[in-house]
Amino acid sequence: MARRPGAPAAYGEDFSFVSPLVKYLLFFFNMLFWASAALPSPLPPKAEKRPEWPPEAALACLAVDPAILLIVVGILMFLLTFCGCIGSLRENICLLQTFSLCLTIVFLLQLAAGVLGFVFSDKVRGKVSEIINNAIVHYRDDLDLQNLIDFGQKEFSCCGGISYKDWSLNMYFNCSEDNPSRERCSVPYSCCLPTPNQAVINTMCGQGMQALDYLEASKVIYTNGCIDRLVNWIHSNLFVLGGVALGLAIPQLVGILLSMILVSQIKDQIKLQLYNQQHRADPWY
């Protein structure tokens, strides 16, 4: 039958604007991250919290608790990729727009954090110092935090935040005369210099190290703080960190682009279906 002049081109009943390639590419893209977010945390079991903790101390430790941080990031990632998976599979505009919006916000926050961290590097250094000091205070209160600090000190060959004497912030390692702890004026074993061919770790190697001066202490432990070591490591690995940042940004941009394309295609498909319904009885259609 003749088509009315000016009317859109007629499409077959089986025609669809939605590309299966875009749809399933976005689905499998999200499925991969959804599965990784659902994996259990590799961290060891949580240490039992001390019942005598005051609420403010428990809250402060929460900010640097690696297990809590991983759980929160995993839950957010799981929910975000859920929207992408189901939205692409069911062609749901609402879920796809939620996924695209959240991913855009995450990307912009990462970009803003990188720019602000570069511009206000001194303030970032002060904040990192505050976090490290806070972690030192709660070193013995949380097993996950303790393992994380020990790993960091051994990996970066450092001790404390600014220096090894920062461990006096911890109630167990404090050098005050009225401290009854057996670890008084000591540092954790992770501050100790490695001993070749050592079969058993000497956990008391840092005993009384804070009472010694830098020259004497440097024969047994690392005396440099972890903040300076971390800054030096960042400066020497800028290209690697840039590659990691790019590797994180590209999947996010791909996810945003695919979801926007799919939303546009779904909207076109809805318009086509409405047009077909409205002109089904049109003799010129």
C-alpha positions as a printed Julia matrix, in Angstrom:
285×3 Matrix{Float64}:
  0.0     0.0    0.0
  1.2     3.51  -0.78
  2.84    5.45   2.06
  1.58    8.9    2.98
  3.98   11.63   1.79
  6.17   12.91   4.64
  5.56    9.83   6.83
  8.59    7.99   8.31
  9.91    5.01   6.42
  8.05    1.82   7.26
  9.85   -0.88   9.2
  9.05   -4.55   9.42
  7.42   -6.03  12.49
 10.68   -7.71  13.49
 12.79   -4.58  13.14
 14.44   -3.28  16.32
 16.58   -0.24  16.95
 18.18   -2.06  19.92
 21.49   -3.56  18.87
 22.08   -7.04  20.36
 25.83   -6.32  20.25
 25.51   -3.23  22.49
 22.96   -4.91  24.75
 24.92   -8.08  25.49
 28.28   -6.35  25.5
 27.01   -4.11  28.32
 25.48   -7.12  30.06
 28.69   -9.2   30.06
 30.71   -6.09  30.94
 28.64   -5.65  34.1
 28.42   -9.38  34.77
 32.2    -9.55  35.06
 32.36   -6.8   37.69
 29.2    -8.07  39.4
 30.81  -11.48  39.89
 34.02   -9.93  41.23
 32.03   -7.78  43.68
 30.2   -10.86  44.95
 33.44  -12.71  45.78
 34.21  -13.0   49.5
 36.9   -10.79  51.01
 40.38  -12.39  51.12
 41.09  -10.79  54.5
 41.49  -12.99  57.59
 38.6   -13.33  60.06
 37.81  -10.27  62.08
 39.4    -9.88  65.47
 36.99   -9.61  68.35
 36.54   -6.0   69.35
 37.33   -5.08  72.94
 34.13   -4.51  74.93
 35.69   -1.63  76.91
 36.09    0.49  73.8
 34.45    3.92  74.0
 32.13    4.69  71.07
 34.42    7.41  69.67
 37.37    5.0   69.56
 35.35    2.35  67.75
 34.19    4.99  65.25
 37.73    6.24  64.65
 39.01    2.73  64.01
 36.16    2.11  61.58
 37.59    4.76  59.24
 40.81    2.79  58.74
 39.44   -0.74  59.05
 40.37   -2.48  55.76
 37.69   -5.16  56.11
 34.91   -2.59  56.53
 36.21   -0.55  53.6
 36.32   -3.62  51.33
 32.81   -4.66  52.36
 31.38   -1.17  51.69
 33.11   -0.92  48.29
 31.95   -4.45  47.4
 28.32   -3.69  48.27
 28.29   -0.44  46.28
 29.95   -2.14  43.3
 27.49   -5.04  43.52
 24.45   -2.72  43.49
 25.85   -0.58  40.67
 26.64   -3.51  38.39
 23.28   -5.08  39.27
 21.57   -2.05  37.74
 23.74   -2.4   34.63
 23.17   -6.16  34.27
 19.4    -6.19  34.76
 18.93   -2.88  32.95
 20.67   -4.09  29.81
 19.07   -7.56  29.87
 15.53   -6.26  30.44
 16.06   -3.07  28.42
 14.98   -1.04  31.44
 15.62    2.67  30.9
 15.34    3.54  34.61
 18.02    1.04  35.69
 20.3     1.95  32.79
 20.06    5.66  33.56
 20.74    4.95  37.25
 23.8     2.91  36.27
 25.05    5.59  33.87
 24.47    8.41  36.37
 26.21    6.59  39.25
 29.15    5.61  37.05
 29.48    9.22  35.85
 29.45   10.47  39.46
 32.13    7.91  40.46
 34.28    8.92  37.48
 33.95   12.65  38.24
 34.71   12.07  41.93
 37.86   10.14  41.02
 38.88   12.87  38.6
 38.22   15.6   41.19
 40.13   13.65  43.86
 43.14   13.34  41.55
 43.13   17.04  40.65
 42.6    18.2   44.25
 45.25   15.77  45.49
 47.74   17.27  43.04
 46.81   20.91  43.73
 46.54   20.58  47.52
 49.33   18.04  48.02
 50.36   19.57  51.37
 46.86   19.19  52.81
 46.67   15.65  51.46
 49.97   14.88  53.17
 48.56   16.23  56.44
 45.41   14.13  56.08
 47.45   11.0   55.33
 49.56   11.73  58.42
 46.38   12.03  60.49
 45.07    8.7   59.17
 48.37    6.93  59.86
 48.57    8.35  63.39
 44.99    7.26  64.0
 45.87    3.77  62.78
 48.88    3.68  65.11
 46.65    4.56  68.07
 44.37    1.57  67.33
 47.13   -0.84  66.24
 46.42   -3.44  68.95
 42.63   -3.05  68.79
 41.98   -4.62  65.39
 43.75   -7.62  63.87
 43.04   -6.58  60.26
 44.41   -3.1   60.9
 47.45   -4.57  62.64
 48.21   -6.85  59.68
 47.76   -3.94  57.25
 50.21   -1.7   59.18
 52.77   -4.51  59.53
 52.54   -5.22  55.8
 52.98   -1.52  54.95
 55.98   -1.05  57.24
 57.74   -4.14  55.89
 56.89   -3.33  52.27
 58.08    0.31  52.44
 60.91   -0.34  54.95
 59.61    2.3   57.33
 58.39    2.75  60.89
 55.63    5.07  62.13
 54.27    8.12  60.33
 57.06   10.72  60.5
 59.51    8.6   62.49
 59.7     5.48  64.65
 58.92    7.59  67.74
 55.34    8.08  66.5
 54.61    4.69  68.08
 54.53    6.48  71.42
 50.99    7.52  70.38
 49.88    3.95  71.06
 48.98    3.21  74.68
 50.94   -0.06  74.65
 54.12    1.42  73.12
 53.97    4.75  74.98
 57.21    5.78  76.7
 55.63    7.39  79.76
 56.94    6.19  83.14
 53.49    5.13  84.35
 52.9     2.8   81.37
 52.7    -0.76  82.79
 52.83   -2.45  79.35
 55.66   -4.87  78.61
 55.91   -3.17  75.19
 56.65    0.21  76.77
 58.92    2.37  74.56
 59.03   -0.39  71.91
 57.99   -0.61  68.25
 56.26   -3.46  66.35
 58.4    -6.26  64.93
 57.57   -5.05  61.4
 59.87   -2.06  62.03
 62.9    -4.32  62.5
 65.59   -4.71  59.87
 65.39   -8.13  58.16
 67.82  -10.75  59.41
 69.27  -13.06  56.71
 68.3   -16.74  56.98
 66.03  -16.07  59.94
 63.81  -19.13  60.48
 61.67  -17.74  63.31
 60.47  -14.13  63.48
 61.63  -12.32  66.62
 58.51  -10.37  67.61
 60.4    -8.66  70.46
 63.15   -7.21  68.24
 61.75   -3.7   68.67
 61.95   -3.76  72.48
 62.99   -0.36  73.91
 63.86    1.12  70.51
 62.09    4.44  71.17
 64.49    5.14  74.05
 67.44    5.05  71.64
 68.57    7.89  69.38
 68.3     7.68  65.59
 71.85    6.46  65.04
 71.63    3.6   67.54
 68.07    2.64  66.6
 68.93    2.56  62.88
 71.17   -0.45  63.52
 68.13   -2.52  64.52
 64.99   -0.92  63.04
 63.85    1.35  60.22
 63.9     4.91  61.55
 62.36    6.7   58.54
 58.63    7.38  58.62
 56.19    5.77  56.2
 54.84    9.09  54.89
 58.15   10.11  53.3
 58.64    6.59  51.96
 55.15    6.63  50.47
 55.72   10.02  48.82
 59.03    8.83  47.35
 57.36    5.65  46.09
 54.6     7.67  44.39
 57.15    9.96  42.7
 59.15    7.0   41.41
 56.05    5.17  40.13
 54.08    8.0   38.52
 53.87    6.23  35.15
 52.63    3.03  36.77
 50.02    4.93  38.81
 48.99    6.83  35.68
 48.52    3.52  33.86
 46.42    2.17  36.75
 44.29    5.33  36.76
 43.81    5.04  33.0
 42.95    1.34  33.37
 40.24    2.28  35.89
 38.91    5.17  33.81
 38.58    3.34  30.47
 36.09    0.66  31.71
 34.02    3.37  33.4
 33.88    5.47  30.22
 33.04    2.38  28.16
 30.22    1.51  30.58
 28.84    5.08  30.45
 29.02    5.16  26.64
 27.38    1.75  26.14
 24.57    2.52  28.59
 23.84    5.89  26.92
 23.79    4.27  23.45
 21.47    1.51  24.69
 19.11    4.01  26.37
 18.94    6.01  23.14
 18.2     2.86  21.12
 15.47    1.75  23.56
 13.81    5.17  23.35
 13.86    5.0   19.55
 12.34    1.52  19.71
  9.55    2.77  22.0
  8.83    5.65  19.61
  8.65    3.18  16.7
  6.23    0.92  18.58
  3.99    3.88  19.46
  4.08    5.09  15.86
  3.14    1.63  14.58
  0.23    1.37  17.03
 -1.1     4.79  16.12
 -0.94    4.25  12.36
 -1.86    0.59  12.17
 -5.37    1.52  10.95
 -4.13    4.31   8.68
 -4.92    3.38   5.02
 -1.88    5.36   3.89
  0.44    3.4    6.26
